[in-house]
XYZ file of C-alpha atoms in Angstrom:
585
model
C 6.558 25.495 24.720
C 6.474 27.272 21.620
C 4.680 30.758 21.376
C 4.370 32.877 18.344
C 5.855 36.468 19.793
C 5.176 38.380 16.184
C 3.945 38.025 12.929
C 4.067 39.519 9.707
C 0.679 38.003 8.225
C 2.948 36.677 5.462
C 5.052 33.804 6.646
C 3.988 31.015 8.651
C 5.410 30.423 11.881
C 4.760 26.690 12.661
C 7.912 25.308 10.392
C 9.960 27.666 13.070
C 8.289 26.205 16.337
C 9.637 22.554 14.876
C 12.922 24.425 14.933
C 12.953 26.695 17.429
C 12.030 23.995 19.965
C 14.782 21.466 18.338
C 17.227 24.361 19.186
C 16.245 25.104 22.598
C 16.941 20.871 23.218
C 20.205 21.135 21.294
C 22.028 23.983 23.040
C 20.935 22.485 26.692
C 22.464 19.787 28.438
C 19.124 17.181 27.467
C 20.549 14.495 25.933
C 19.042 14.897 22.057
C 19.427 12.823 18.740
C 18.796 16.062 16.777
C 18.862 18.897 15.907
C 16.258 18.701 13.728
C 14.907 20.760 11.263
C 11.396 21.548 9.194
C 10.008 23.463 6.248
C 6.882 24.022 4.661
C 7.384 23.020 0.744
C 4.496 24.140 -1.289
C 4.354 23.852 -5.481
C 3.135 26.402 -7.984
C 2.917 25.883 -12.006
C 4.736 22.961 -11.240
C 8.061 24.382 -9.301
C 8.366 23.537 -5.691
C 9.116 26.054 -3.015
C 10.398 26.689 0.359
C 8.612 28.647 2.579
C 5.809 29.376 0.422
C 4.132 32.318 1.746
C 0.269 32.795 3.044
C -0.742 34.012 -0.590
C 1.389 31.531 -2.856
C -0.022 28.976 -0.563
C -3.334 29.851 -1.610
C -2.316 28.855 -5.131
C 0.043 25.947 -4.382
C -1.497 22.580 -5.236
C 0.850 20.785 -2.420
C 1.064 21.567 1.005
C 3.500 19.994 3.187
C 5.450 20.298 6.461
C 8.193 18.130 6.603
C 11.114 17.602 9.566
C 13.921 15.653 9.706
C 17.823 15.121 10.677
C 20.652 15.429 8.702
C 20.482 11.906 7.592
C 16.734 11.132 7.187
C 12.821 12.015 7.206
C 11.428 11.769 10.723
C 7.836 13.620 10.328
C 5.557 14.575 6.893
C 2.194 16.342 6.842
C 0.073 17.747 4.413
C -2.411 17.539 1.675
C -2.536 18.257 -2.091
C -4.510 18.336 -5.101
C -4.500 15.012 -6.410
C -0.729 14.649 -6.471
C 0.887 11.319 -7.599
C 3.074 9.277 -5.609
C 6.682 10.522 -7.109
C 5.538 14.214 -6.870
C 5.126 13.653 -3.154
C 7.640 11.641 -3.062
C 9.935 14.201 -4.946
C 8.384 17.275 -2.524
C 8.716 15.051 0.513
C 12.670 14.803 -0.402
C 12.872 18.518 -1.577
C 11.927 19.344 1.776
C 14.720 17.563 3.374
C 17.198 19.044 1.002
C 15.457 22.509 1.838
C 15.663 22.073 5.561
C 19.845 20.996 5.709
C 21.034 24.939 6.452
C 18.278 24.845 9.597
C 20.604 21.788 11.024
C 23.720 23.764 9.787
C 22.687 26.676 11.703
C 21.767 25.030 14.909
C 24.779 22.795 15.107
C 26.513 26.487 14.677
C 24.720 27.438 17.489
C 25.351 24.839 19.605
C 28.989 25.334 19.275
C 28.815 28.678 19.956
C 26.726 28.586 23.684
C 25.682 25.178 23.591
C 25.964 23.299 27.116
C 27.571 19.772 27.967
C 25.128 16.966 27.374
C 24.727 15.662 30.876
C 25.264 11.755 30.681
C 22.218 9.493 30.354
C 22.473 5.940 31.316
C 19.204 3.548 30.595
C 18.216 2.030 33.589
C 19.498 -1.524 33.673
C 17.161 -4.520 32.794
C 16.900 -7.709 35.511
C 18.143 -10.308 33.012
C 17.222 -13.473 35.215
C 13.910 -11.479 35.633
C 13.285 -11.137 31.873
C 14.709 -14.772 31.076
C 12.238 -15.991 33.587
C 9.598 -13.817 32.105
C 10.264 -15.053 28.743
C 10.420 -19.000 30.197
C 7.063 -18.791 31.760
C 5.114 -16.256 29.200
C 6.410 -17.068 25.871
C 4.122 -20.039 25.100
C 1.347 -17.846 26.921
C 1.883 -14.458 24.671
C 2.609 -16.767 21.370
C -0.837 -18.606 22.027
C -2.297 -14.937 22.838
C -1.302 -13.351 19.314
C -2.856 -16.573 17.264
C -6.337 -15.173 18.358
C -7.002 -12.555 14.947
C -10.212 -11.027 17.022
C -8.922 -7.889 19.184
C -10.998 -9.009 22.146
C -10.203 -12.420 22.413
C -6.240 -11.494 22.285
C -6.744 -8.888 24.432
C -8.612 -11.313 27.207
C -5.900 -14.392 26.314
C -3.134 -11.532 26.733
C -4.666 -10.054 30.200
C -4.474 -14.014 31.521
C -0.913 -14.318 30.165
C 0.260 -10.926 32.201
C -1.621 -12.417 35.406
C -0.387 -15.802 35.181
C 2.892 -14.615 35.008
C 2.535 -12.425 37.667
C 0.732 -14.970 40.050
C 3.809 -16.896 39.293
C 6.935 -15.095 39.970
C 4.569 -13.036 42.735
C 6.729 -14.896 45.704
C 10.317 -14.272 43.930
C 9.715 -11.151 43.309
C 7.552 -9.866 45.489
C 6.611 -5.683 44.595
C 8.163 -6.060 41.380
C 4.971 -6.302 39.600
C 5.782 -2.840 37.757
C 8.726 -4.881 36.494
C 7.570 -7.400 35.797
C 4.911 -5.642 33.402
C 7.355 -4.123 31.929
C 9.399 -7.576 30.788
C 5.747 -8.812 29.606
C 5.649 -5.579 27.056
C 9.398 -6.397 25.972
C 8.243 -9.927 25.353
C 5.521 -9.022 23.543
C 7.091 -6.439 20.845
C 10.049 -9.109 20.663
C 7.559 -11.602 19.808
C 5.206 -9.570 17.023
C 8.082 -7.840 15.625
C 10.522 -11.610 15.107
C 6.745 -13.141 13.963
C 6.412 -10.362 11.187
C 10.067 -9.989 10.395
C 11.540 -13.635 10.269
C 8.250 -15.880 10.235
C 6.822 -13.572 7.597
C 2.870 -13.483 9.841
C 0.850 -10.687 10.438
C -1.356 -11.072 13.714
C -4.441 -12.221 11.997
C -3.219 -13.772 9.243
C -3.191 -11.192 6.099
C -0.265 -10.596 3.712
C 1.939 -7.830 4.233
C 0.019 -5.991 1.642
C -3.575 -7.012 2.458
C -6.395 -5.112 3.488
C -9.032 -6.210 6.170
C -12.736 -6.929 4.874
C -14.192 -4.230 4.060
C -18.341 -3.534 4.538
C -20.321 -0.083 3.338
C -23.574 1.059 3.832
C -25.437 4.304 2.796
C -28.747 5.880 3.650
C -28.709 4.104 7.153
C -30.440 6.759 9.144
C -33.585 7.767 7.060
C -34.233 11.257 9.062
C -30.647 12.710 8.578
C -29.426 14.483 5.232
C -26.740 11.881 4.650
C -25.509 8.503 6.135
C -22.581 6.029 5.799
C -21.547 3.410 8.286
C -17.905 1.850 6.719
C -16.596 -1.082 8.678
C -12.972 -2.231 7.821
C -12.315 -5.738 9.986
C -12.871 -4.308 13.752
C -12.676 -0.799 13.074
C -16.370 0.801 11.987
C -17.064 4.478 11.582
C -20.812 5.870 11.480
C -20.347 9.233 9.117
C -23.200 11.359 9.219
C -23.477 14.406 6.828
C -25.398 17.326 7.593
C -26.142 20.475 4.884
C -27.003 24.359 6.288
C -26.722 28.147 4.705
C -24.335 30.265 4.957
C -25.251 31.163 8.750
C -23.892 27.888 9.740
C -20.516 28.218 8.424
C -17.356 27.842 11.150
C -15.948 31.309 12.441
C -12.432 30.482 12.631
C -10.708 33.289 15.175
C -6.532 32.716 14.278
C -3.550 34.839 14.193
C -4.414 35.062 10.409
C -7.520 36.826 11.202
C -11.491 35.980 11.247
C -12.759 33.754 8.383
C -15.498 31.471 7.542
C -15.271 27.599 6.657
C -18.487 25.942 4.809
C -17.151 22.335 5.319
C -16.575 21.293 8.939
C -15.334 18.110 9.815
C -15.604 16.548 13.276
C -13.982 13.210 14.832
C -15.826 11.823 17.694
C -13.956 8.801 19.734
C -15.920 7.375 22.233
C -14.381 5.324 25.118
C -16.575 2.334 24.377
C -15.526 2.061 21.042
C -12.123 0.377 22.301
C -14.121 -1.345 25.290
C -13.616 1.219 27.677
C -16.112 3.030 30.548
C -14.936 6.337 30.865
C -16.602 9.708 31.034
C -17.157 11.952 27.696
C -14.872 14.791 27.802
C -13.635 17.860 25.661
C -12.387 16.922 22.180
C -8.295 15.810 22.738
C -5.440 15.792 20.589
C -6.708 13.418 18.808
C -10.095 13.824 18.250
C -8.804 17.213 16.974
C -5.720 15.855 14.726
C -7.633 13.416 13.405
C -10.578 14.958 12.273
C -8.202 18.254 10.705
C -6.280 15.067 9.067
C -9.835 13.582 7.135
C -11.071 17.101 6.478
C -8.014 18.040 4.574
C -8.379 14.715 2.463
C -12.013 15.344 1.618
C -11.337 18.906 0.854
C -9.704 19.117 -2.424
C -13.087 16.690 -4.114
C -15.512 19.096 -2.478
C -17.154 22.159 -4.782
C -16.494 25.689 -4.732
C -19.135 28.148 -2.590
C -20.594 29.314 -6.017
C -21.009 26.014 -7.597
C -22.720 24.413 -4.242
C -23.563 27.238 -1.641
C -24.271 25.183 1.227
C -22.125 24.792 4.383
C -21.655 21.514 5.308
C -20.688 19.372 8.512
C -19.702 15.523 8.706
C -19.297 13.872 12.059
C -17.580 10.996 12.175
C -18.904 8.751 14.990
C -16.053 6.261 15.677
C -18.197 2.689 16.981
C -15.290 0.229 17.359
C -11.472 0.353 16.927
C -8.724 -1.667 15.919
C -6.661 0.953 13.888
C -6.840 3.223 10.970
C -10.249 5.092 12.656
C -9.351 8.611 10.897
C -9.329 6.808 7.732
C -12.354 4.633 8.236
C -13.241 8.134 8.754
C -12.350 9.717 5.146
C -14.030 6.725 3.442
C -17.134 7.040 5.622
C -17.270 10.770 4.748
C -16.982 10.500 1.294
C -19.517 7.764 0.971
C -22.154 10.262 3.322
C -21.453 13.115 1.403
C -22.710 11.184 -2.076
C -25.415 9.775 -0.236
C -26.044 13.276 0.526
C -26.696 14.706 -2.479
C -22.955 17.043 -2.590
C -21.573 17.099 -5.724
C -17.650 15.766 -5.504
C -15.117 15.640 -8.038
C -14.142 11.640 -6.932
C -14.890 9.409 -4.116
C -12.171 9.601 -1.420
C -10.381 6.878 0.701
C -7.434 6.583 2.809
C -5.450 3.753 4.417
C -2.873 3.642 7.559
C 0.924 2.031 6.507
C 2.981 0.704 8.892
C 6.786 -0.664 9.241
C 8.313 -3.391 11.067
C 12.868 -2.478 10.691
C 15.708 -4.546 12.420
C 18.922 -2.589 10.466
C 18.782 -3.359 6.900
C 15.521 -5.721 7.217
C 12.733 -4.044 6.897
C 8.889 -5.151 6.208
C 5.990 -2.642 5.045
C 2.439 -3.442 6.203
C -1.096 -2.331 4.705
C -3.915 -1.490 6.897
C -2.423 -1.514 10.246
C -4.479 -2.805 13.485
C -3.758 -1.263 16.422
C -0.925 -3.838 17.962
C 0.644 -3.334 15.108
C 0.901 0.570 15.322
C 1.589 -0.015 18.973
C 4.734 -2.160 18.552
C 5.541 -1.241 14.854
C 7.978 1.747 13.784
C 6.033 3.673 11.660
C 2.028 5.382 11.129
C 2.053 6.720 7.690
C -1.821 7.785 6.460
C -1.991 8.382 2.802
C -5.525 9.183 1.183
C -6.413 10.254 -2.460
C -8.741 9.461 -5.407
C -8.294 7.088 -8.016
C -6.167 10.498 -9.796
C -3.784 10.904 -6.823
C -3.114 11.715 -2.964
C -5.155 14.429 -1.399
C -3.889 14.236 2.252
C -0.775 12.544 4.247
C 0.142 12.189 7.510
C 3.617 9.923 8.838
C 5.312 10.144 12.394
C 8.123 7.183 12.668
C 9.544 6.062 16.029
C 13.062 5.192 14.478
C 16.115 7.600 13.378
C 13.756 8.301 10.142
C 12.906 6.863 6.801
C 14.721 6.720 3.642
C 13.276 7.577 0.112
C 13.434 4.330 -0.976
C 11.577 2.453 1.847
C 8.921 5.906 1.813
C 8.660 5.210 -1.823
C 7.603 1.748 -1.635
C 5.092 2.492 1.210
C 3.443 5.203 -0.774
C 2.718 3.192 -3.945
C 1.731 0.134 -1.228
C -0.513 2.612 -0.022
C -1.923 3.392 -3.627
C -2.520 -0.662 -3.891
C -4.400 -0.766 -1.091
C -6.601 2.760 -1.646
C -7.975 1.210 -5.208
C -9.125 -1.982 -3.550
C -10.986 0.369 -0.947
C -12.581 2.406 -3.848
C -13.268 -0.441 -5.363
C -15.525 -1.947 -2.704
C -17.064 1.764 -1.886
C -18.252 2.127 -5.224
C -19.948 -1.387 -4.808
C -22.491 0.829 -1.956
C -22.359 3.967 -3.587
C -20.057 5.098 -6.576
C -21.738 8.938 -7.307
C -23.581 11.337 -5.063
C -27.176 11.450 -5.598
C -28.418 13.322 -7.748
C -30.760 14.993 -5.123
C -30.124 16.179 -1.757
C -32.579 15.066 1.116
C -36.118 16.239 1.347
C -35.301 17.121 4.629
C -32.221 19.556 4.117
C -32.719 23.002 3.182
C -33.539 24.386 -0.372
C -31.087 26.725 -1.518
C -31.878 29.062 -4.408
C -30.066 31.902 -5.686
C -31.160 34.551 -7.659
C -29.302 38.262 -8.531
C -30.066 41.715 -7.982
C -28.975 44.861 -8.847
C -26.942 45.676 -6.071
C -28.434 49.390 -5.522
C -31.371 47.382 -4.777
C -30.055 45.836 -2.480
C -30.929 47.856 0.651
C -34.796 47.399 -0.929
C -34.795 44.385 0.052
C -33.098 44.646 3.810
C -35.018 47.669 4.169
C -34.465 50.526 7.310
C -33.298 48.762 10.113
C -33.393 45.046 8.123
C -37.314 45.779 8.664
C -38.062 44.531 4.806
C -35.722 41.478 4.896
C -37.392 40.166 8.585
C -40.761 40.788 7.035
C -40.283 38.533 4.535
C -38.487 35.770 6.362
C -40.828 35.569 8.700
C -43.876 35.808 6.153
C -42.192 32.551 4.077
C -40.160 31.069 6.986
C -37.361 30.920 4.734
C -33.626 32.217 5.524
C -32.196 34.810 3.256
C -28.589 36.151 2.876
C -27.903 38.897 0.650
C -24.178 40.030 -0.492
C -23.591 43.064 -1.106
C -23.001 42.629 -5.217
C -26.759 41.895 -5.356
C -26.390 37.678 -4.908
C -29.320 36.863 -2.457
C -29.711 32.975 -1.188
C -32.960 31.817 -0.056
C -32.675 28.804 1.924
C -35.763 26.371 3.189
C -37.026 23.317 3.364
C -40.406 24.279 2.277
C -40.492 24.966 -2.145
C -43.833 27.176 -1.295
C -42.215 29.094 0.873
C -39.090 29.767 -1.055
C -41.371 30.749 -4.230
C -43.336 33.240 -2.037
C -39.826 34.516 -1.054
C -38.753 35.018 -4.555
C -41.887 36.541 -5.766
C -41.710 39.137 -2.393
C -37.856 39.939 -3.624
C -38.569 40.317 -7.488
C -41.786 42.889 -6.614
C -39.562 44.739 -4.675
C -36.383 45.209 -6.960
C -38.541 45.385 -9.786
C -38.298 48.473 -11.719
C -40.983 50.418 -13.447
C -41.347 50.112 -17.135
C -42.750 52.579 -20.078
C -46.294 51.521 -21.412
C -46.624 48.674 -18.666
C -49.925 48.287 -16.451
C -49.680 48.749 -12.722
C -52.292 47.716 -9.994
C -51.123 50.250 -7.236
C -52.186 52.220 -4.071
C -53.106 55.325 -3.478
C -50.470 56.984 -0.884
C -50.563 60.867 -1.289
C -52.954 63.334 -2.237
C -52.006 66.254 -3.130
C -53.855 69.626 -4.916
C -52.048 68.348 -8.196
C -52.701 65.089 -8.037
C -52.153 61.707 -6.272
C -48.802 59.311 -5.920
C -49.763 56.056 -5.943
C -47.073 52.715 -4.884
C -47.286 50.606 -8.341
C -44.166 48.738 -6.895
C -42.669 48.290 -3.121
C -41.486 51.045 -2.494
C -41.609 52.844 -5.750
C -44.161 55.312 -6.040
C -45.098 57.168 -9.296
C -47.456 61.121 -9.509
C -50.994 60.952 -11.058
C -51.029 64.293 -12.628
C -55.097 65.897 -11.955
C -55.140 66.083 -16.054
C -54.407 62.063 -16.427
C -57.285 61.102 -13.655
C -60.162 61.069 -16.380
C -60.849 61.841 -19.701
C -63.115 64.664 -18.227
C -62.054 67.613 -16.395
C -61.206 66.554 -12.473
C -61.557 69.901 -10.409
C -60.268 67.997 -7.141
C -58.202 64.905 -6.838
C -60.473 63.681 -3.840
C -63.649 63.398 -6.148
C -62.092 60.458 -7.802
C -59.377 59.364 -5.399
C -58.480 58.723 -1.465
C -55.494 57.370 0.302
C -55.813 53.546 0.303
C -57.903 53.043 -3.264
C -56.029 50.257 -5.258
C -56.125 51.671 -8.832
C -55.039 50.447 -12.462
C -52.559 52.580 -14.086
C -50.310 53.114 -16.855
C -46.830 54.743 -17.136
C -46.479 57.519 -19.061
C -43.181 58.348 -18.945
C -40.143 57.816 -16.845
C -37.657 61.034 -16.043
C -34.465 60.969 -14.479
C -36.250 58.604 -11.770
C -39.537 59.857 -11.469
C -42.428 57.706 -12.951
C -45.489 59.693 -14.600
C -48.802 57.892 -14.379
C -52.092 58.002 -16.246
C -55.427 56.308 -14.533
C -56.738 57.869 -17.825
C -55.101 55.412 -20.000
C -55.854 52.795 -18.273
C -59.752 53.264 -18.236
C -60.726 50.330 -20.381
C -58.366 47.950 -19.419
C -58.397 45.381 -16.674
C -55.988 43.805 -14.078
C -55.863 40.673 -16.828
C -53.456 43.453 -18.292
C -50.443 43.663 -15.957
């Protein structure tokens, strides 16, 4: 377990779990093919960096944490702003250079107070039991891996496993755990030597092909956005959802308290790979995967000023076969266009995968989920058509050379313009309107002095008028007040409430105000909320007024005229406005 124990607000500590933990495991007596190290590389005005901090991160255009040995890459993740494939490639590799005196220091360390490694021997393997295995189940499992339909292998590969069982039940009888285990041996043996040596994928595609692809938009008429993107037997429902600023994420980390406008959340329900099992509490990797397709969609999304909405996307995973998170970024960016938000580029993303026996080594496109299972690599890559915006690789081999990474990144960039291709054919621009049903967001400025006017004592003003217009208002405090509904009437009646209220009093202008205060002088009168201007007796009527009260009381609406305007207080005249009407304001 890894716990952050202090931190300076500056540095990030997650590179140092990687290698704090990898320490711990070399200095003990586990038995360890590390140590292994890990850096965060970022890139600024084109230079890459070590260790960027929390601020130069905020300006870096790549993000990445990468780990590995001595020898090789063995883990990669991060994003960046439409980077091409030897930039990554070059940060990818500048972060195993960077990461070489983290090694240094822990083989150091292990010399100093590192322990014996205690001895580790494999448990030995039955060899008659796996010949026999691979006697009676070879034809079975070969037959089972010809089917290209998940559900039909999966039912011809559940008889195989019973069939064997039911035979070699009576030879070796409570061995069924065993036996199991021989079956999965056969079975990688089998799809790795078929994809290696006999040059097949499971159902039939090049190495470099990508399953059929199928996109629709606007699916669910009532919801602000829609996309259901089906890639062979994997098929994502995306729905997009737009709110104020109220609805934005709180985010409570050791950073401190912010606000996110653009959620992303990954739903994987148990039927979806044919299972009955109760819902439960988002896992690892309904959370991985949805932070993994929120930092691909992020870089094509608006800033808050250009598009100040907060928005959601939910990805609703329906079936499964593989590649679900990035069924996911291509459903998302084809429900935010049908949403009406404004992106720089459509997004997609595709899963690579790796099949190595020493030097041979085959790279696949669009990997189903046998094929993850028994393969030695899951590298996600997803971007525009101008370059990646998110990556994601774990390997279950020593690591991965630049060369072979190379080559699976550009096979990757093959495959993601055939998938932009066919999402253009459903949708290849947001609309250029967002749905009726989503909220209305207008902005308009005010001073900012004004801008306790408008909340009023207590927020008594601002409540008044949301609840007059039922309309939701936000107002910063350098005067920039959002009015949000889905109702244009009742966002115009907001306006019009605002602009009387911050509106200021002008020389010569015609007022239609009430009479608040009478006094032995004369009478203050509300031309404006909250802005109140003196009557002097002399400017009631062109003849002499002895008292105010023969031509005034508290409550008369009447027409006047500023006079004059002095360090903040407004003269009126009722006087010269006698002769005018209200046609006149």
């Amino acid at each position: 377990m890894a716990s952050v124990l202090s931190f300076d607000k500056e540095n990030d500590p997650d590179p140092l779990g990687i290698v704090g933990a990898s320490a711990a495991i070399t200095i003990s007596d586990i038995p360890f093919g590390g140590p292994v190290g890990s850096v965060r590389i970022g890139r600024i005005d084109g230079k890459l960096m070590a260790f960027p901090t929390v601020e130069e991160q905020e300006e870096s255009d790549i993000n990445l944490i990468v780990a590995g040995t001595k020898e090789a890459v063995v883990m990669v993740e991060g994003d960046g702003k439409f980077v091409s494939e030897d930039e990554m490639l070059e940060a990818i590799f500048f972060g195993h250079a960077s990461l070489q005196p983290l090694i240094d220091m822990q083989i150091e360390l292990k010399g100093s107070v590192g322990k014996d490694k205690r001895p580790f021997i494999p448990p030995e393997k039955d060899e008659q039991l796996n010949a026999k295995v691979k006697e009676i189940g070879e034809p079975l499992i070969r037959d089972a891996f010809s089917y290209s339909e998940k559900m039909v292998r999966q039912k011809k590969r559940s008889e195989a496993i019973d069939y064997i069982i039911e035979s070699l039940k009576e030879e070796y009888e409570d061995r069924k755990r065993e036996i199991k285990n021989a079956v999965y041996d056969l079975e990688k043996s089998l799809v790795r030597h078929m994809i290696l040596h006999e040059e097949r994928r499971i159902d039939g595609r090049p190495f470099n092909g990508v399953r059929p692809i199928e996109c629709l938009v606007g699916i669910l008429p009532r919801v602000h956005g829609s996309a259901l993107f089906t890639r062979g037997e994997t098929q994502a429902m995306v729905l997009t959802t737009l709110g104020t600023e109220r609805d934005e994420q709180k985010i409570e980390s050791i950073y401190g308290d912010s606000y996110r406008k653009f959620t992303l959340h990954y739903n994987f329900p148990p039927f979806s790979v044919g299972e009955a099992k109760r819902l439960g509490a988002p896992g690892r990797r309904e959370i991985g995967h949805g932070a993994l397709a929120r930092r691909a969609i992020f870089p094509v999304l608006l800033d808050k000023e250009d598009f100040p909405y907060a928005v959601r996307v939910v990805s609703e995973i329906l079936e499964s076969n593989g590649s679900s998170s990035m069924a996911t970024v291509c459903g998302a960016s084809l429900s935010l266009m049908d949403a009406g938000v404004p992106i720089k580029d459509p997004v997609a993303g595709v899963a690579m995968g790796l099949i190595s026996d020493g030097d041979d080594v085959t790279i696949l496109t669009d990997i189903i989920g046998d094929e993850d299972h028994f393969g030695d690599m899951d590298f996600k890559v997803t971007g525009t058509k101008n370059g990646i915006t998110a990556l994601q690789m774990d390997i279950k081999i020593a690591g991965l050379k630049k060369e072979i990474m190379g080559k699976a990144l550009y096979q990757a960039r093959e495959a993601r313009m055939h998938i932009l291709n066919e999402m253009n054919k459903a949708i290849s621009q947001s609309r250029t309107e967002i749905s009726k049903y989503a909220p209305r967001i207008t902005t308009i400025n005010i001073k900012p002095e004004k801008v306790r006017d408008v909340i009023g004592p207590g927020g008594k003003m601002i409540k008044h008028i949301t609840l007059t217009t039922g309309t939701q208002i936000n107002i910063d405090d350098d005067g920039k007040v959002l009015i949000a509904s889905t109702d244009g009437e009742g966002t115009d009646k907001a306006m019009e409430m605002i602009k009387d209220i911050v509106r200021e009093a002008e020389i010569g202008k015609f007022y239609l105000g009430k009479v608040v205060k009478i006094m032995d002088f004369g009478a203050f009168v509300e031309i404006l909320p909250g802005t109140e201007g003196l009557i002097h007796i002399s400017q009631l009527a062109n003849e002499r007024v002895n008292k105010v009260t023969d031509i005034l009381k508290e409550g008369d609406e009447v027409l006047v005229k500023v006079i004059d305007i002095d360090n903040g207080k407004i003269r009126l005249s009722r006087k010269a406005a006698l002769g005018h009407s209200i046609d006149d304001i």
